[in-house]
């Protein structure tokens, strides 16, 4: 549970004041509010067991590789209705919008991420619908024809739930693209790698060291 002092913080105001704007390593076309060692992120995220980790405050390799791929291959999203699942900072959604998607929706379970997505979309002059929701137990959404998933295979239980949802989406006729730096719970046997890019991974700490991450489709 968040403390009373934490719960009164306005996420957008906190992000603007404490997460400086910078370009994304290997993706200079996109600006993001990104946390640093002095951001004091715990004041916004909370320290209780139920507080979701502030993954949205950093550009992770799975999202970075998808964003790089979409900007390099705009025909993948041009004119399409796109949903970014587990959108975090909005990096992938922003790349899709910049690449010419007809409509982009970004979904994340963390309300703080939704605030960050709104700010980051404005920074990059794109329109994104940002929604706080957990949809992976629900039926496939009807609106999108392309589902983008950046770096959601870091936890074994979550990986199983996400993969089941992606299969349901595939059956419903929604194309699925996954970005991931080959994390432990990525079901590589069920995927086909279609591209590789060297991108930075903030999952390794505050390092700009590049990793080879892949873009995958469902087999």
Coordinates of C-alpha atoms in Angstrom, one line a residue:
X1 CA 0.0 0.0 0.0
X2 CA 1.3 3.4 -0.8
X3 CA 1.9 5.9 2.0
X4 CA -0.5 8.9 2.2
X5 CA 2.3 11.2 1.1
X6 CA 3.0 9.1 -2.0
X7 CA -0.7 8.8 -3.0
X8 CA -1.0 12.6 -3.2
X9 CA 1.7 12.9 -5.9
X10 CA 0.5 13.8 -9.3
X11 CA 2.2 11.3 -11.7
X12 CA 2.5 13.7 -14.7
X13 CA 3.9 16.5 -12.5
X14 CA 6.4 14.2 -10.8
X15 CA 7.6 12.8 -14.1
X16 CA 8.1 16.2 -15.6
X17 CA 10.0 17.4 -12.5
X18 CA 12.1 14.3 -11.9
X19 CA 12.6 12.3 -15.1
X20 CA 14.7 14.3 -17.6
X21 CA 14.0 14.2 -21.3
X22 CA 16.6 12.4 -23.4
X23 CA 16.8 10.5 -26.7
X24 CA 16.6 6.7 -26.6
X25 CA 20.0 5.0 -27.2
X26 CA 20.0 3.6 -30.7
X27 CA 16.7 5.4 -31.4
X28 CA 17.5 9.1 -31.8
X29 CA 14.2 9.8 -33.4
X30 CA 12.4 9.4 -30.1
X31 CA 12.5 11.4 -26.9
X32 CA 11.4 10.0 -23.5
X33 CA 11.2 11.1 -19.9
X34 CA 13.7 8.6 -18.4
X35 CA 14.5 7.9 -14.8
X36 CA 18.0 8.3 -13.5
X37 CA 19.8 7.6 -10.2
X38 CA 18.6 10.9 -8.7
X39 CA 14.9 10.6 -9.8
X40 CA 13.6 9.3 -6.5
X41 CA 11.2 7.1 -8.4
X42 CA 10.1 5.2 -5.2
X43 CA 8.2 8.3 -4.1
X44 CA 5.9 7.9 -7.0
X45 CA 6.0 4.1 -7.4
X46 CA 5.5 3.3 -3.7
X47 CA 7.4 0.7 -1.7
X48 CA 4.6 -1.8 -0.8
X49 CA 4.4 -5.3 -2.2
X50 CA 1.3 -4.4 -4.2
X51 CA 3.0 -1.4 -6.0
X52 CA 3.9 -2.4 -9.5
X53 CA 7.6 -2.0 -10.3
X54 CA 8.2 1.2 -12.3
X55 CA 9.4 -0.6 -15.5
X56 CA 7.8 2.2 -17.5
X57 CA 10.5 4.6 -16.5
X58 CA 13.2 3.0 -18.7
X59 CA 13.4 2.0 -22.3
X60 CA 14.0 -1.8 -22.2
X61 CA 15.6 -3.8 -25.0
X62 CA 12.4 -5.6 -26.1
X63 CA 10.6 -2.3 -26.7
X64 CA 13.7 -0.7 -28.2
X65 CA 14.2 -3.4 -30.8
X66 CA 10.5 -3.2 -31.9
X67 CA 10.7 0.6 -32.1
X68 CA 13.8 0.4 -34.2
X69 CA 12.3 -2.2 -36.5
X70 CA 9.1 -0.2 -37.0
X71 CA 11.0 3.0 -37.8
X72 CA 13.2 1.2 -40.2
X73 CA 10.3 -0.7 -41.8
X74 CA 7.3 1.7 -41.7
X75 CA 5.4 -0.5 -44.1
X76 CA 4.8 -2.9 -41.2
X77 CA 2.4 -0.5 -39.5
X78 CA 1.5 2.1 -42.1
X79 CA -2.3 2.6 -42.2
X80 CA -2.9 -0.1 -39.6
X81 CA -4.7 -0.1 -36.2
X82 CA -2.0 -1.0 -33.6
X83 CA -2.2 -2.0 -30.0
X84 CA 1.0 -1.8 -27.8
X85 CA 0.6 -4.4 -24.9
X86 CA 2.5 -3.6 -21.7
X87 CA 3.4 -0.3 -23.2
X88 CA 5.5 1.1 -20.4
X89 CA 7.0 4.4 -21.5
X90 CA 5.1 4.3 -24.8
X91 CA 8.3 3.8 -26.8
X92 CA 6.8 1.2 -29.2
X93 CA 3.5 3.0 -29.5
X94 CA 5.3 6.2 -30.4
X95 CA 7.4 4.4 -33.0
X96 CA 4.3 2.9 -34.5
X97 CA 2.6 6.3 -34.7
X98 CA 5.7 7.9 -36.2
X99 CA 5.9 5.1 -38.8
X100 CA 2.4 5.9 -40.0
X101 CA -0.1 3.7 -38.1
X102 CA -3.7 4.8 -38.6
X103 CA -4.5 4.5 -34.9
X104 CA -2.4 3.5 -31.9
X105 CA -3.6 2.3 -28.4
X106 CA -1.1 1.8 -25.6
X107 CA -2.2 -0.5 -22.7
X108 CA -0.4 -0.9 -19.4
X109 CA -1.5 -2.1 -15.9
X110 CA 0.4 0.8 -14.2
X111 CA -1.5 4.1 -14.0
X112 CA 1.9 5.9 -13.7
X113 CA 2.9 4.4 -17.1
X114 CA -0.3 5.9 -18.6
X115 CA 0.8 9.4 -17.4
X116 CA 4.3 8.8 -18.8
X117 CA 2.8 7.7 -22.2
X118 CA 0.8 10.9 -22.4
X119 CA 3.8 13.1 -21.7
X120 CA 6.0 11.1 -24.1
X121 CA 3.5 11.2 -26.9
X122 CA 3.3 15.0 -26.6
X123 CA 7.1 15.2 -26.6
X124 CA 7.1 13.3 -29.9
X125 CA 4.1 15.1 -31.5
X126 CA 2.0 11.9 -31.9
X127 CA -1.5 10.9 -30.9
X128 CA -1.8 7.8 -28.7
X129 CA -4.8 6.5 -26.8
X130 CA -3.4 5.3 -23.4
X131 CA -5.4 2.9 -21.2
X132 CA -4.7 1.5 -17.8
X133 CA -5.9 -2.1 -17.9
X134 CA -5.0 -5.8 -17.6
X135 CA -6.4 -7.4 -20.7
X136 CA -4.5 -10.6 -21.1
X137 CA -7.2 -12.7 -19.4
X138 CA -9.9 -11.2 -21.6
X139 CA -11.0 -12.1 -25.1
X140 CA -9.0 -10.6 -28.0
X141 CA -9.7 -7.0 -28.6
X142 CA -11.7 -6.2 -31.7
X143 CA -10.1 -2.9 -32.8
X144 CA -6.5 -3.7 -33.7
X145 CA -5.1 -5.7 -36.6
X146 CA -1.6 -5.6 -35.2
X147 CA -0.5 -6.4 -31.6
X148 CA 3.0 -5.3 -30.5
X149 CA 4.6 -6.8 -27.4
X150 CA 7.9 -5.5 -26.1
X151 CA 9.7 -7.4 -23.3
X152 CA 6.9 -9.2 -21.5
X153 CA 8.7 -12.5 -21.0
X154 CA 10.8 -11.7 -17.9
X155 CA 8.6 -13.6 -15.5
X156 CA 7.5 -17.3 -15.8
X157 CA 3.9 -16.9 -14.8
X158 CA 3.4 -13.7 -16.8
X159 CA 5.0 -15.4 -19.8
X160 CA 2.5 -18.2 -19.8
X161 CA -0.4 -15.8 -19.5
X162 CA 0.9 -13.5 -22.2
X163 CA 1.5 -16.4 -24.6
X164 CA -2.0 -17.7 -24.2
X165 CA -3.5 -14.3 -24.9
X166 CA -1.3 -13.9 -28.0
X167 CA -2.5 -17.2 -29.3
X168 CA -6.1 -16.1 -28.8
X169 CA -5.3 -12.9 -30.7
X170 CA -3.7 -14.8 -33.5
X171 CA -6.7 -17.1 -33.8
X172 CA -8.9 -14.0 -34.0
X173 CA -6.9 -12.7 -37.0
X174 CA -4.7 -10.2 -35.2
X175 CA -1.0 -10.2 -36.3
X176 CA 1.4 -10.3 -33.4
X177 CA 5.0 -9.0 -33.3
X178 CA 7.2 -9.5 -30.2
X179 CA 10.4 -7.7 -29.3
X180 CA 12.7 -9.4 -26.8
X181 CA 16.5 -9.7 -26.0
X182 CA 16.1 -13.5 -25.6
X183 CA 15.1 -13.4 -21.9
X184 CA 14.8 -16.6 -20.0
X185 CA 11.1 -17.2 -20.4
X186 CA 10.7 -16.2 -24.1
X187 CA 9.1 -19.2 -25.8
X188 CA 11.5 -19.3 -28.7
X189 CA 10.3 -22.6 -29.9
X190 CA 6.9 -21.1 -30.6
X191 CA 8.3 -18.0 -32.4
X192 CA 10.0 -17.1 -35.7
X193 CA 12.7 -14.5 -35.6
X194 CA 12.3 -12.0 -38.4
X195 CA 14.8 -9.3 -37.5
X196 CA 17.7 -8.5 -35.1
X197 CA 19.0 -5.1 -34.0
X198 CA 21.6 -4.0 -31.5
X199 CA 19.9 -1.9 -28.8
X200 CA 20.6 -0.8 -25.3
X201 CA 19.0 -2.7 -22.4
X202 CA 18.3 -0.8 -19.2
X203 CA 17.4 -4.1 -17.6
X204 CA 21.2 -4.4 -17.1
X205 CA 21.3 -1.2 -15.1
X206 CA 22.2 2.3 -16.2
X207 CA 24.3 1.1 -19.0
X208 CA 24.2 2.0 -22.7
X209 CA 25.9 -1.3 -23.7
X210 CA 24.2 -2.8 -26.7
X211 CA 22.6 -6.2 -26.8
X212 CA 21.4 -8.2 -29.7
X213 CA 17.6 -8.3 -29.5
X214 CA 15.1 -9.9 -31.8
X215 CA 11.8 -9.2 -33.4
X216 CA 9.6 -12.3 -33.6
X217 CA 6.3 -13.4 -35.1
X218 CA 4.2 -16.3 -33.8
X219 CA 4.8 -19.6 -35.6

